[in-house]
Amino acid sequence: MAPVTRLNVCVVGAGAIGTALAGRLHAAGHAVSVLARGARRSFLATHGLSLRDGDRDFAFRPALAELRDLAGHDLVIVAVKAGALPALLPRLAAAMRPDALLMPAINGLPWWYGLGERAPLTGRPIMAVDPDGALLPLFAPERLIGCVVYSRVTMLGSGHVIVSGRQDLQLGAVGGTPPLATIAEQFSEAGIAVRVESDIRRAVWRKLIRNAATNVVSALTGATLEQIGHDAEAIRLVAAIAQEVADLAGRLGRPVDPEIEELIAVLRAAGPFATSMLQDVRNGREPELGAIAEAPLELADQIGHPMPTLRSVAALLNLAVRVR
């Protein structure tokens, strides 16, 4: 792939994370367009994007892309729920240039995890996020940018997005040598903190520990992070899930420290922030159980690793969603 000095970016998905990324890039003068669907696209065409980032407000009308426009982009950032990917990714793969890069900014275990991974996951799809195994062969590993997002972002019913604190991205190569330095520089210019990881899969596990531990408990109970952090029984559940996921990562060759004491401190200092799953439940959407809970449970079953706490809490949340 030829060196890229400036990336023409399309953000697919104009939810909370997609809006926050597009807003920062646009405000810094970067070429960025947005591909959105249905009612959200109609809303953007009429009202544009609005974003509060710290003490600054942004309101702008992004260039709205169609699928056919993706051929003109160097980097496509996918910022949708993991459950939308089986229907979306084949269309993106068909529309993008063969040398264009894809950066999935998604929660949980990504569909690409098994690409070039060590045994027992070598080349194996994760059915919880890739039900037919059709996503794994769509993109060569060298075209994929692994991305782990740390950002407290909330979308209000009005479509206005609020960013609380910094936007941090951890980026790494899934395979090959993509232009990570160029991407990091362009994003850093836009005020998005970027760290390039030598082992992006380990970074995925570090984030999944926190996501799995806090999201399922918050979505089940309706509690914010701060409320979880000050409830002894909720803390017990969070700590148990965090340890179970960390132990699974270790058994799969990516040992990570669950940093439970630090996690508890973060929860207690988080204020009334609703996790992404809790935001989904409050707004009548289906929470991301597949990528955040069912995927690690699937891998645990493959190697005989017990995860009783996550399994029980996820099952209760699944039941609660069906009942509602």
PDB file of C-alpha atoms in Angstrom:
ATOM      1  CA  MET A   1       0.000   0.000   0.000  1.00  0.00           C
ATOM      2  CA  ALA A   2       1.375   3.411  -0.999  1.00  0.00           C
ATOM      3  CA  PRO A   3       2.190   5.852   1.820  1.00  0.00           C
ATOM      4  CA  VAL A   4      -0.731   8.096   2.763  1.00  0.00           C
ATOM      5  CA  THR A   5      -0.015  11.614   3.959  1.00  0.00           C
ATOM      6  CA  ARG A   6      -3.615  12.759   4.430  1.00  0.00           C
ATOM      7  CA  LEU A   7      -6.606  10.502   4.895  1.00  0.00           C
ATOM      8  CA  ASN A   8     -10.036  11.158   3.453  1.00  0.00           C
ATOM      9  CA  VAL A   9     -12.325   9.710   6.137  1.00  0.00           C
ATOM     10  CA  CYS A  10     -15.908   8.466   6.124  1.00  0.00           C
ATOM     11  CA  VAL A  11     -17.631   7.694   9.417  1.00  0.00           C
ATOM     12  CA  VAL A  12     -20.299   5.019   9.037  1.00  0.00           C
ATOM     13  CA  GLY A  13     -22.862   5.440  11.774  1.00  0.00           C
ATOM     14  CA  ALA A  14     -23.941   8.697  13.379  1.00  0.00           C
ATOM     15  CA  GLY A  15     -24.698   7.490  16.863  1.00  0.00           C
ATOM     16  CA  ALA A  16     -22.902   8.826  19.912  1.00  0.00           C
ATOM     17  CA  ILE A  17     -19.385   7.587  19.092  1.00  0.00           C
ATOM     18  CA  GLY A  18     -19.626   8.290  15.351  1.00  0.00           C
ATOM     19  CA  THR A  19     -20.913  11.805  15.933  1.00  0.00           C
ATOM     20  CA  ALA A  20     -18.173  12.548  18.466  1.00  0.00           C
ATOM     21  CA  LEU A  21     -15.416  11.364  16.120  1.00  0.00           C
ATOM     22  CA  ALA A  22     -16.852  13.112  13.058  1.00  0.00           C
ATOM     23  CA  GLY A  23     -17.378  16.306  15.048  1.00  0.00           C
ATOM     24  CA  ARG A  24     -13.795  16.487  16.269  1.00  0.00           C
ATOM     25  CA  LEU A  25     -12.349  15.716  12.824  1.00  0.00           C
ATOM     26  CA  HIS A  26     -14.601  18.260  11.123  1.00  0.00           C
ATOM     27  CA  ALA A  27     -13.822  20.983  13.669  1.00  0.00           C
ATOM     28  CA  ALA A  28     -10.103  20.459  13.014  1.00  0.00           C
ATOM     29  CA  GLY A  29     -10.600  20.985   9.293  1.00  0.00           C
ATOM     30  CA  HIS A  30     -10.221  17.386   8.171  1.00  0.00           C
ATOM     31  CA  ALA A  31     -12.110  15.955   5.212  1.00  0.00           C
ATOM     32  CA  VAL A  32     -14.794  13.783   6.787  1.00  0.00           C
ATOM     33  CA  SER A  33     -18.167  12.580   5.575  1.00  0.00           C
ATOM     34  CA  VAL A  34     -20.873  10.604   7.371  1.00  0.00           C
ATOM     35  CA  LEU A  35     -22.865   7.621   6.154  1.00  0.00           C
ATOM     36  CA  ALA A  36     -26.042   7.150   8.170  1.00  0.00           C
ATOM     37  CA  ARG A  37     -29.241   5.221   7.593  1.00  0.00           C
ATOM     38  CA  GLY A  38     -32.978   5.725   7.861  1.00  0.00           C
ATOM     39  CA  ALA A  39     -34.381   8.277  10.261  1.00  0.00           C
ATOM     40  CA  ARG A  40     -30.935   9.332  11.485  1.00  0.00           C
ATOM     41  CA  ARG A  41     -29.883  10.228   7.942  1.00  0.00           C
ATOM     42  CA  SER A  42     -33.066  12.250   7.422  1.00  0.00           C
ATOM     43  CA  PHE A  43     -32.438  14.027  10.713  1.00  0.00           C
ATOM     44  CA  LEU A  44     -28.859  14.897   9.716  1.00  0.00           C
ATOM     45  CA  ALA A  45     -29.978  16.189   6.334  1.00  0.00           C
ATOM     46  CA  THR A  46     -32.418  18.549   8.056  1.00  0.00           C
ATOM     47  CA  HIS A  47     -30.656  19.481  11.296  1.00  0.00           C
ATOM     48  CA  GLY A  48     -26.996  18.454  10.934  1.00  0.00           C
ATOM     49  CA  LEU A  49     -24.901  17.217  13.833  1.00  0.00           C
ATOM     50  CA  SER A  50     -24.712  18.904  17.216  1.00  0.00           C
ATOM     51  CA  LEU A  51     -22.117  18.093  19.816  1.00  0.00           C
ATOM     52  CA  ARG A  52     -21.081  19.412  23.215  1.00  0.00           C
ATOM     53  CA  ASP A  53     -17.482  18.514  23.938  1.00  0.00           C
ATOM     54  CA  GLY A  54     -16.431  19.817  27.339  1.00  0.00           C
ATOM     55  CA  ASP A  55     -17.289  23.522  27.303  1.00  0.00           C
ATOM     56  CA  ARG A  56     -17.431  23.775  23.515  1.00  0.00           C
ATOM     57  CA  ASP A  57     -20.476  23.360  21.288  1.00  0.00           C
ATOM     58  CA  PHE A  58     -20.257  22.253  17.672  1.00  0.00           C
ATOM     59  CA  ALA A  59     -23.076  22.387  15.151  1.00  0.00           C
ATOM     60  CA  PHE A  60     -22.381  21.537  11.539  1.00  0.00           C
ATOM     61  CA  ARG A  61     -23.787  19.807   8.493  1.00  0.00           C
ATOM     62  CA  PRO A  62     -21.478  17.000   7.485  1.00  0.00           C
ATOM     63  CA  ALA A  63     -21.204  15.779   3.941  1.00  0.00           C
ATOM     64  CA  LEU A  64     -23.641  12.865   3.777  1.00  0.00           C
ATOM     65  CA  ALA A  65     -22.168   9.904   1.934  1.00  0.00           C
ATOM     66  CA  GLU A  66     -23.851   7.127  -0.009  1.00  0.00           C
ATOM     67  CA  LEU A  67     -22.381   3.648  -0.292  1.00  0.00           C
ATOM     68  CA  ARG A  68     -21.126   4.448  -3.793  1.00  0.00           C
ATOM     69  CA  ASP A  69     -19.102   7.346  -2.363  1.00  0.00           C
ATOM     70  CA  LEU A  70     -16.910   5.036  -0.271  1.00  0.00           C
ATOM     71  CA  ALA A  71     -14.666   4.400  -3.276  1.00  0.00           C
ATOM     72  CA  GLY A  72     -13.280   7.898  -2.749  1.00  0.00           C
ATOM     73  CA  HIS A  73     -12.194   7.346   0.868  1.00  0.00           C
ATOM     74  CA  ASP A  74      -8.891   6.136   2.282  1.00  0.00           C
ATOM     75  CA  LEU A  75     -10.254   5.249   5.723  1.00  0.00           C
ATOM     76  CA  VAL A  76     -13.735   4.101   6.679  1.00  0.00           C
ATOM     77  CA  ILE A  77     -14.569   4.193  10.390  1.00  0.00           C
ATOM     78  CA  VAL A  78     -17.446   1.923  11.361  1.00  0.00           C
ATOM     79  CA  ALA A  79     -19.179   3.206  14.498  1.00  0.00           C
ATOM     80  CA  VAL A  80     -22.311   1.092  14.744  1.00  0.00           C
ATOM     81  CA  LYS A  81     -23.498  -1.610  17.116  1.00  0.00           C
ATOM     82  CA  ALA A  82     -21.838  -4.973  16.544  1.00  0.00           C
ATOM     83  CA  GLY A  83     -25.236  -6.515  15.811  1.00  0.00           C
ATOM     84  CA  ALA A  84     -25.550  -4.369  12.689  1.00  0.00           C
ATOM     85  CA  LEU A  85     -22.299  -5.626  11.148  1.00  0.00           C
ATOM     86  CA  PRO A  86     -23.477  -8.887   9.521  1.00  0.00           C
ATOM     87  CA  ALA A  87     -25.797  -6.912   7.255  1.00  0.00           C
ATOM     88  CA  LEU A  88     -23.536  -3.877   6.841  1.00  0.00           C
ATOM     89  CA  LEU A  89     -19.980  -5.137   6.316  1.00  0.00           C
ATOM     90  CA  PRO A  90     -20.581  -7.039   3.036  1.00  0.00           C
ATOM     91  CA  ARG A  91     -21.999  -3.840   1.540  1.00  0.00           C
ATOM     92  CA  LEU A  92     -19.029  -1.815   2.725  1.00  0.00           C
ATOM     93  CA  ALA A  93     -16.562  -4.385   1.395  1.00  0.00           C
ATOM     94  CA  ALA A  94     -18.215  -4.246  -2.035  1.00  0.00           C
ATOM     95  CA  ALA A  95     -18.212  -0.429  -2.127  1.00  0.00           C
ATOM     96  CA  MET A  96     -14.715   0.342  -0.796  1.00  0.00           C
ATOM     97  CA  ARG A  97     -11.494   0.478  -2.791  1.00  0.00           C
ATOM     98  CA  PRO A  98      -9.422  -2.718  -2.516  1.00  0.00           C
ATOM     99  CA  ASP A  99      -6.630  -0.790  -0.765  1.00  0.00           C
ATOM    100  CA  ALA A 100      -8.817   1.309   1.558  1.00  0.00           C
ATOM    101  CA  LEU A 101      -8.595   0.792   5.320  1.00  0.00           C
ATOM    102  CA  LEU A 102     -11.450  -0.153   7.637  1.00  0.00           C
ATOM    103  CA  MET A 103     -11.415   0.859  11.313  1.00  0.00           C
ATOM    104  CA  PRO A 104     -14.240  -0.692  13.352  1.00  0.00           C
ATOM    105  CA  ALA A 105     -14.795   1.498  16.433  1.00  0.00           C
ATOM    106  CA  ILE A 106     -16.999  -1.039  18.184  1.00  0.00           C
ATOM    107  CA  ASN A 107     -17.494  -2.495  21.632  1.00  0.00           C
ATOM    108  CA  GLY A 108     -16.745  -6.047  22.698  1.00  0.00           C
ATOM    109  CA  LEU A 109     -14.922  -8.837  20.917  1.00  0.00           C
ATOM    110  CA  PRO A 110     -14.650  -7.945  17.210  1.00  0.00           C
ATOM    111  CA  TRP A 111     -15.483 -10.313  14.368  1.00  0.00           C
ATOM    112  CA  TRP A 112     -11.870 -10.017  13.102  1.00  0.00           C
ATOM    113  CA  TYR A 113     -10.310 -11.419  16.281  1.00  0.00           C
ATOM    114  CA  GLY A 114      -9.448 -14.824  14.775  1.00  0.00           C
ATOM    115  CA  LEU A 115      -7.627 -13.407  11.710  1.00  0.00           C
ATOM    116  CA  GLY A 116      -4.031 -14.530  12.101  1.00  0.00           C
ATOM    117  CA  GLU A 117      -4.612 -15.301  15.773  1.00  0.00           C
ATOM    118  CA  ARG A 118      -2.821 -18.092  17.606  1.00  0.00           C
ATOM    119  CA  ALA A 119      -4.520 -21.435  18.292  1.00  0.00           C
ATOM    120  CA  PRO A 120      -7.201 -22.336  19.264  1.00  0.00           C
ATOM    121  CA  LEU A 121      -8.799 -19.290  17.598  1.00  0.00           C
ATOM    122  CA  THR A 122      -6.784 -19.307  14.363  1.00  0.00           C
ATOM    123  CA  GLY A 123      -9.118 -18.376  11.519  1.00  0.00           C
ATOM    124  CA  ARG A 124     -12.193 -19.280  13.570  1.00  0.00           C
ATOM    125  CA  PRO A 125     -15.241 -16.981  13.459  1.00  0.00           C
ATOM    126  CA  ILE A 126     -16.943 -15.920  16.678  1.00  0.00           C
ATOM    127  CA  MET A 127     -20.554 -16.877  16.014  1.00  0.00           C
ATOM    128  CA  ALA A 128     -21.953 -14.441  18.586  1.00  0.00           C
ATOM    129  CA  VAL A 129     -20.803 -11.570  16.358  1.00  0.00           C
ATOM    130  CA  ASP A 130     -20.391 -13.374  13.007  1.00  0.00           C
ATOM    131  CA  PRO A 131     -23.316 -15.828  12.950  1.00  0.00           C
ATOM    132  CA  ASP A 132     -22.632 -17.317   9.502  1.00  0.00           C
ATOM    133  CA  GLY A 133     -18.858 -16.927   9.520  1.00  0.00           C
ATOM    134  CA  ALA A 134     -19.284 -14.646   6.504  1.00  0.00           C
ATOM    135  CA  LEU A 135     -17.523 -11.578   7.915  1.00  0.00           C
ATOM    136  CA  LEU A 136     -14.099 -13.070   8.605  1.00  0.00           C
ATOM    137  CA  PRO A 137     -13.017 -13.378   4.929  1.00  0.00           C
ATOM    138  CA  LEU A 138     -14.341  -9.977   3.824  1.00  0.00           C
ATOM    139  CA  PHE A 139     -11.225  -7.936   4.637  1.00  0.00           C
ATOM    140  CA  ALA A 140      -7.590  -8.959   4.549  1.00  0.00           C
ATOM    141  CA  PRO A 141      -5.962  -8.395   7.971  1.00  0.00           C
ATOM    142  CA  GLU A 142      -3.643  -5.700   6.582  1.00  0.00           C
ATOM    143  CA  ARG A 143      -6.690  -3.573   5.676  1.00  0.00           C
ATOM    144  CA  LEU A 144      -8.061  -3.590   9.218  1.00  0.00           C
ATOM    145  CA  ILE A 145      -7.205  -1.118  11.979  1.00  0.00           C
ATOM    146  CA  GLY A 146      -8.014  -2.540  15.384  1.00  0.00           C
ATOM    147  CA  CYS A 147      -9.592   0.202  17.490  1.00  0.00           C
ATOM    148  CA  VAL A 148     -10.504   0.333  21.169  1.00  0.00           C
ATOM    149  CA  VAL A 149     -12.544   3.376  22.199  1.00  0.00           C
ATOM    150  CA  TYR A 150     -12.502   4.966  25.637  1.00  0.00           C
ATOM    151  CA  SER A 151     -15.062   7.739  25.622  1.00  0.00           C
ATOM    152  CA  ARG A 152     -18.006   8.686  27.779  1.00  0.00           C
ATOM    153  CA  VAL A 153     -20.488   9.799  25.176  1.00  0.00           C
ATOM    154  CA  THR A 154     -24.248  10.199  25.510  1.00  0.00           C
ATOM    155  CA  MET A 155     -26.792  10.861  22.776  1.00  0.00           C
ATOM    156  CA  LEU A 156     -29.899  12.692  23.915  1.00  0.00           C
ATOM    157  CA  GLY A 157     -33.322  12.062  22.428  1.00  0.00           C
ATOM    158  CA  SER A 158     -32.941  15.250  20.433  1.00  0.00           C
ATOM    159  CA  GLY A 159     -29.914  13.804  18.627  1.00  0.00           C
ATOM    160  CA  HIS A 160     -27.536  16.104  20.539  1.00  0.00           C
ATOM    161  CA  VAL A 161     -24.359  14.319  21.662  1.00  0.00           C
ATOM    162  CA  ILE A 162     -22.505  15.101  24.883  1.00  0.00           C
ATOM    163  CA  VAL A 163     -18.875  14.072  25.422  1.00  0.00           C
ATOM    164  CA  SER A 164     -17.768  13.826  29.049  1.00  0.00           C
ATOM    165  CA  GLY A 165     -13.985  13.937  29.333  1.00  0.00           C
ATOM    166  CA  ARG A 166     -11.408  12.940  26.748  1.00  0.00           C
ATOM    167  CA  GLN A 167     -11.869  10.830  23.678  1.00  0.00           C
ATOM    168  CA  ASP A 168      -9.172   8.154  23.694  1.00  0.00           C
ATOM    169  CA  LEU A 169      -8.478   5.656  20.945  1.00  0.00           C
ATOM    170  CA  GLN A 170      -6.102   2.725  21.094  1.00  0.00           C
ATOM    171  CA  LEU A 171      -5.139   1.613  17.599  1.00  0.00           C
ATOM    172  CA  GLY A 172      -3.205  -1.382  16.373  1.00  0.00           C
ATOM    173  CA  ALA A 173      -2.561  -3.538  13.355  1.00  0.00           C
ATOM    174  CA  VAL A 174      -4.706  -6.628  12.957  1.00  0.00           C
ATOM    175  CA  GLY A 175      -2.088  -7.772  10.433  1.00  0.00           C
ATOM    176  CA  GLY A 176       0.444  -6.138   8.143  1.00  0.00           C
ATOM    177  CA  THR A 177       1.736  -2.586   8.594  1.00  0.00           C
ATOM    178  CA  PRO A 178      -1.056  -0.060   8.057  1.00  0.00           C
ATOM    179  CA  PRO A 179      -0.178   3.676   8.322  1.00  0.00           C
ATOM    180  CA  LEU A 180      -0.921   3.915  12.036  1.00  0.00           C
ATOM    181  CA  ALA A 181       1.373   6.915  12.544  1.00  0.00           C
ATOM    182  CA  THR A 182      -0.500   8.902   9.881  1.00  0.00           C
ATOM    183  CA  ILE A 183      -3.873   8.039  11.400  1.00  0.00           C
ATOM    184  CA  ALA A 184      -2.663   8.869  14.900  1.00  0.00           C
ATOM    185  CA  GLU A 185      -1.299  12.231  13.752  1.00  0.00           C
ATOM    186  CA  GLN A 186      -4.500  13.193  11.957  1.00  0.00           C
ATOM    187  CA  PHE A 187      -6.663  12.235  14.921  1.00  0.00           C
ATOM    188  CA  SER A 188      -4.354  13.909  17.425  1.00  0.00           C
ATOM    189  CA  GLU A 189      -4.613  17.155  15.464  1.00  0.00           C
ATOM    190  CA  ALA A 190      -8.370  16.918  16.055  1.00  0.00           C
ATOM    191  CA  GLY A 191      -7.940  16.599  19.824  1.00  0.00           C
ATOM    192  CA  ILE A 192      -8.543  12.846  19.903  1.00  0.00           C
ATOM    193  CA  ALA A 193      -5.957  11.130  22.090  1.00  0.00           C
ATOM    194  CA  VAL A 194      -4.436   8.154  20.251  1.00  0.00           C
ATOM    195  CA  ARG A 195      -2.118   5.433  21.483  1.00  0.00           C
ATOM    196  CA  VAL A 196      -0.677   2.909  19.067  1.00  0.00           C
ATOM    197  CA  GLU A 197      -0.695  -0.581  20.602  1.00  0.00           C
ATOM    198  CA  SER A 198       1.799  -3.271  19.659  1.00  0.00           C
ATOM    199  CA  ASP A 199      -0.777  -5.941  20.610  1.00  0.00           C
ATOM    200  CA  ILE A 200      -4.262  -4.672  19.805  1.00  0.00           C
ATOM    201  CA  ARG A 201      -5.873  -7.935  20.926  1.00  0.00           C
ATOM    202  CA  ARG A 202      -4.564  -7.438  24.455  1.00  0.00           C
ATOM    203  CA  ALA A 203      -6.048  -3.918  24.361  1.00  0.00           C
ATOM    204  CA  VAL A 204      -9.382  -5.427  23.282  1.00  0.00           C
ATOM    205  CA  TRP A 205      -9.365  -7.675  26.363  1.00  0.00           C
ATOM    206  CA  ARG A 206      -8.494  -4.799  28.701  1.00  0.00           C
ATOM    207  CA  LYS A 207     -11.517  -2.854  27.467  1.00  0.00           C
ATOM    208  CA  LEU A 208     -13.769  -5.925  27.421  1.00  0.00           C
ATOM    209  CA  ILE A 209     -13.044  -6.549  31.104  1.00  0.00           C
ATOM    210  CA  ARG A 210     -14.574  -3.183  31.942  1.00  0.00           C
ATOM    211  CA  ASN A 211     -17.357  -3.370  29.373  1.00  0.00           C
ATOM    212  CA  ALA A 212     -18.530  -6.820  30.389  1.00  0.00           C
ATOM    213  CA  ALA A 213     -18.273  -6.061  34.090  1.00  0.00           C
ATOM    214  CA  THR A 214     -20.152  -2.760  34.064  1.00  0.00           C
ATOM    215  CA  ASN A 215     -22.527  -2.860  31.085  1.00  0.00           C
ATOM    216  CA  VAL A 216     -24.467  -5.997  31.938  1.00  0.00           C
ATOM    217  CA  VAL A 217     -24.857  -4.980  35.586  1.00  0.00           C
ATOM    218  CA  SER A 218     -25.948  -1.442  34.736  1.00  0.00           C
ATOM    219  CA  ALA A 219     -28.385  -2.547  32.025  1.00  0.00           C
ATOM    220  CA  LEU A 220     -29.922  -5.171  34.319  1.00  0.00           C
ATOM    221  CA  THR A 221     -30.273  -2.911  37.357  1.00  0.00           C
ATOM    222  CA  GLY A 222     -30.766   0.491  35.721  1.00  0.00           C
ATOM    223  CA  ALA A 223     -27.889   1.858  37.810  1.00  0.00           C
ATOM    224  CA  THR A 224     -25.366   4.418  36.612  1.00  0.00           C
ATOM    225  CA  LEU A 225     -21.654   3.825  37.028  1.00  0.00           C
ATOM    226  CA  GLU A 226     -21.553   5.949  40.152  1.00  0.00           C
ATOM    227  CA  GLN A 227     -24.465   4.060  41.718  1.00  0.00           C
ATOM    228  CA  ILE A 228     -22.806   0.727  40.959  1.00  0.00           C
ATOM    229  CA  GLY A 229     -19.572   1.969  42.531  1.00  0.00           C
ATOM    230  CA  HIS A 230     -21.309   2.696  45.832  1.00  0.00           C
ATOM    231  CA  ASP A 231     -23.326  -0.520  46.108  1.00  0.00           C
ATOM    232  CA  ALA A 232     -21.553  -3.438  47.781  1.00  0.00           C
ATOM    233  CA  GLU A 233     -23.462  -6.218  45.996  1.00  0.00           C
ATOM    234  CA  ALA A 234     -23.097  -4.567  42.598  1.00  0.00           C
ATOM    235  CA  ILE A 235     -19.368  -4.180  43.231  1.00  0.00           C
ATOM    236  CA  ARG A 236     -19.150  -7.880  44.074  1.00  0.00           C
ATOM    237  CA  LEU A 237     -20.739  -8.785  40.746  1.00  0.00           C
ATOM    238  CA  VAL A 238     -18.568  -6.340  38.791  1.00  0.00           C
ATOM    239  CA  ALA A 239     -15.388  -7.643  40.410  1.00  0.00           C
ATOM    240  CA  ALA A 240     -16.342 -11.277  39.785  1.00  0.00           C
ATOM    241  CA  ILE A 241     -17.110 -10.655  36.086  1.00  0.00           C
ATOM    242  CA  ALA A 242     -13.916  -8.647  35.615  1.00  0.00           C
ATOM    243  CA  GLN A 243     -11.858 -11.493  37.065  1.00  0.00           C
ATOM    244  CA  GLU A 244     -13.640 -14.116  34.947  1.00  0.00           C
ATOM    245  CA  VAL A 245     -12.953 -12.191  31.721  1.00  0.00           C
ATOM    246  CA  ALA A 246      -9.330 -11.527  32.700  1.00  0.00           C
ATOM    247  CA  ASP A 247      -8.822 -15.227  33.422  1.00  0.00           C
ATOM    248  CA  LEU A 248     -10.304 -16.108  30.020  1.00  0.00           C
ATOM    249  CA  ALA A 249      -7.945 -13.677  28.279  1.00  0.00           C
ATOM    250  CA  GLY A 250      -5.012 -15.308  30.062  1.00  0.00           C
ATOM    251  CA  ARG A 251      -6.079 -18.776  29.013  1.00  0.00           C
ATOM    252  CA  LEU A 252      -6.247 -17.539  25.412  1.00  0.00           C
ATOM    253  CA  GLY A 253      -2.689 -16.224  25.557  1.00  0.00           C
ATOM    254  CA  ARG A 254      -3.376 -12.566  26.385  1.00  0.00           C
ATOM    255  CA  PRO A 255      -2.853 -12.204  30.157  1.00  0.00           C
ATOM    256  CA  VAL A 256      -4.181  -8.921  31.506  1.00  0.00           C
ATOM    257  CA  ASP A 257      -4.599  -7.462  34.971  1.00  0.00           C
ATOM    258  CA  PRO A 258      -8.295  -6.820  35.770  1.00  0.00           C
ATOM    259  CA  GLU A 259      -7.224  -3.845  37.930  1.00  0.00           C
ATOM    260  CA  ILE A 260     -10.319  -4.241  40.071  1.00  0.00           C
ATOM    261  CA  GLU A 261      -9.442  -1.607  42.666  1.00  0.00           C
ATOM    262  CA  GLU A 262      -8.815   0.936  39.920  1.00  0.00           C
ATOM    263  CA  LEU A 263     -12.100  -0.048  38.261  1.00  0.00           C
ATOM    264  CA  ILE A 264     -14.009   0.524  41.483  1.00  0.00           C
ATOM    265  CA  ALA A 265     -12.385   3.943  41.892  1.00  0.00           C
ATOM    266  CA  VAL A 266     -13.352   4.852  38.316  1.00  0.00           C
ATOM    267  CA  LEU A 267     -16.956   3.829  38.954  1.00  0.00           C
ATOM    268  CA  ARG A 268     -17.235   5.907  42.101  1.00  0.00           C
ATOM    269  CA  ALA A 269     -15.827   8.967  40.350  1.00  0.00           C
ATOM    270  CA  ALA A 270     -17.844   8.565  37.139  1.00  0.00           C
ATOM    271  CA  GLY A 271     -20.864  10.594  38.152  1.00  0.00           C
ATOM    272  CA  PRO A 272     -24.350   9.755  36.817  1.00  0.00           C
ATOM    273  CA  PHE A 273     -23.073   8.245  33.565  1.00  0.00           C
ATOM    274  CA  ALA A 274     -25.195   5.582  31.878  1.00  0.00           C
ATOM    275  CA  THR A 275     -23.283   2.818  30.123  1.00  0.00           C
ATOM    276  CA  SER A 276     -23.993   2.168  26.441  1.00  0.00           C
ATOM    277  CA  MET A 277     -26.123  -0.853  27.323  1.00  0.00           C
ATOM    278  CA  LEU A 278     -28.119   1.141  29.862  1.00  0.00           C
ATOM    279  CA  GLN A 279     -28.664   3.886  27.282  1.00  0.00           C
ATOM    280  CA  ASP A 280     -29.955   1.210  24.899  1.00  0.00           C
ATOM    281  CA  VAL A 281     -32.353  -0.225  27.474  1.00  0.00           C
ATOM    282  CA  ARG A 282     -33.645   3.223  28.432  1.00  0.00           C
ATOM    283  CA  ASN A 283     -34.332   4.010  24.786  1.00  0.00           C
ATOM    284  CA  GLY A 284     -36.020   0.717  23.982  1.00  0.00           C
ATOM    285  CA  ARG A 285     -33.115  -0.633  21.929  1.00  0.00           C
ATOM    286  CA  GLU A 286     -31.632  -4.099  22.173  1.00  0.00           C
ATOM    287  CA  PRO A 287     -28.387  -4.013  24.215  1.00  0.00           C
ATOM    288  CA  GLU A 288     -25.089  -5.296  22.783  1.00  0.00           C
ATOM    289  CA  LEU A 289     -25.100  -8.621  24.577  1.00  0.00           C
ATOM    290  CA  GLY A 290     -23.602 -10.452  21.598  1.00  0.00           C
ATOM    291  CA  ALA A 291     -20.242  -8.708  21.441  1.00  0.00           C
ATOM    292  CA  ILE A 292     -19.860  -7.895  25.125  1.00  0.00           C
ATOM    293  CA  ALA A 293     -21.202 -11.000  26.894  1.00  0.00           C
ATOM    294  CA  GLU A 294     -22.124 -13.805  24.489  1.00  0.00           C
ATOM    295  CA  ALA A 295     -18.839 -13.672  22.548  1.00  0.00           C
ATOM    296  CA  PRO A 296     -16.567 -14.200  25.583  1.00  0.00           C
ATOM    297  CA  LEU A 297     -18.955 -16.867  26.867  1.00  0.00           C
ATOM    298  CA  GLU A 298     -18.689 -18.629  23.484  1.00  0.00           C
ATOM    299  CA  LEU A 299     -14.898 -18.653  23.671  1.00  0.00           C
ATOM    300  CA  ALA A 300     -15.053 -19.810  27.284  1.00  0.00           C
ATOM    301  CA  ASP A 301     -17.223 -22.764  26.273  1.00  0.00           C
ATOM    302  CA  GLN A 302     -14.732 -23.748  23.568  1.00  0.00           C
ATOM    303  CA  ILE A 303     -11.915 -24.157  26.084  1.00  0.00           C
ATOM    304  CA  GLY A 304     -13.948 -25.253  29.111  1.00  0.00           C
ATOM    305  CA  HIS A 305     -13.438 -22.058  31.099  1.00  0.00           C
ATOM    306  CA  PRO A 306     -16.176 -21.429  33.716  1.00  0.00           C
ATOM    307  CA  MET A 307     -17.710 -17.953  33.810  1.00  0.00           C
ATOM    308  CA  PRO A 308     -20.684 -18.423  36.148  1.00  0.00           C
ATOM    309  CA  THR A 309     -21.194 -14.778  37.141  1.00  0.00           C
ATOM    310  CA  LEU A 310     -21.177 -13.294  33.647  1.00  0.00           C
ATOM    311  CA  ARG A 311     -23.311 -16.178  32.385  1.00  0.00           C
ATOM    312  CA  SER A 312     -25.947 -15.660  35.089  1.00  0.00           C
ATOM    313  CA  VAL A 313     -26.121 -11.863  34.876  1.00  0.00           C
ATOM    314  CA  ALA A 314     -26.216 -11.932  31.056  1.00  0.00           C
ATOM    315  CA  ALA A 315     -29.007 -14.529  31.128  1.00  0.00           C
ATOM    316  CA  LEU A 316     -31.037 -12.382  33.525  1.00  0.00           C
ATOM    317  CA  LEU A 317     -30.523  -9.309  31.332  1.00  0.00           C
ATOM    318  CA  ASN A 318     -31.573 -11.284  28.264  1.00  0.00           C
ATOM    319  CA  LEU A 319     -34.741 -12.370  30.071  1.00  0.00           C
ATOM    320  CA  ALA A 320     -35.449  -8.826  31.248  1.00  0.00           C
ATOM    321  CA  VAL A 321     -35.104  -7.500  27.682  1.00  0.00           C
ATOM    322  CA  ARG A 322     -37.511 -10.141  26.348  1.00  0.00           C
ATOM    323  CA  VAL A 323     -40.042  -9.428  29.083  1.00  0.00           C
ATOM    324  CA  ARG A 324     -39.896  -5.679  28.459  1.00  0.00           C
TER     325      ARG A 324
END
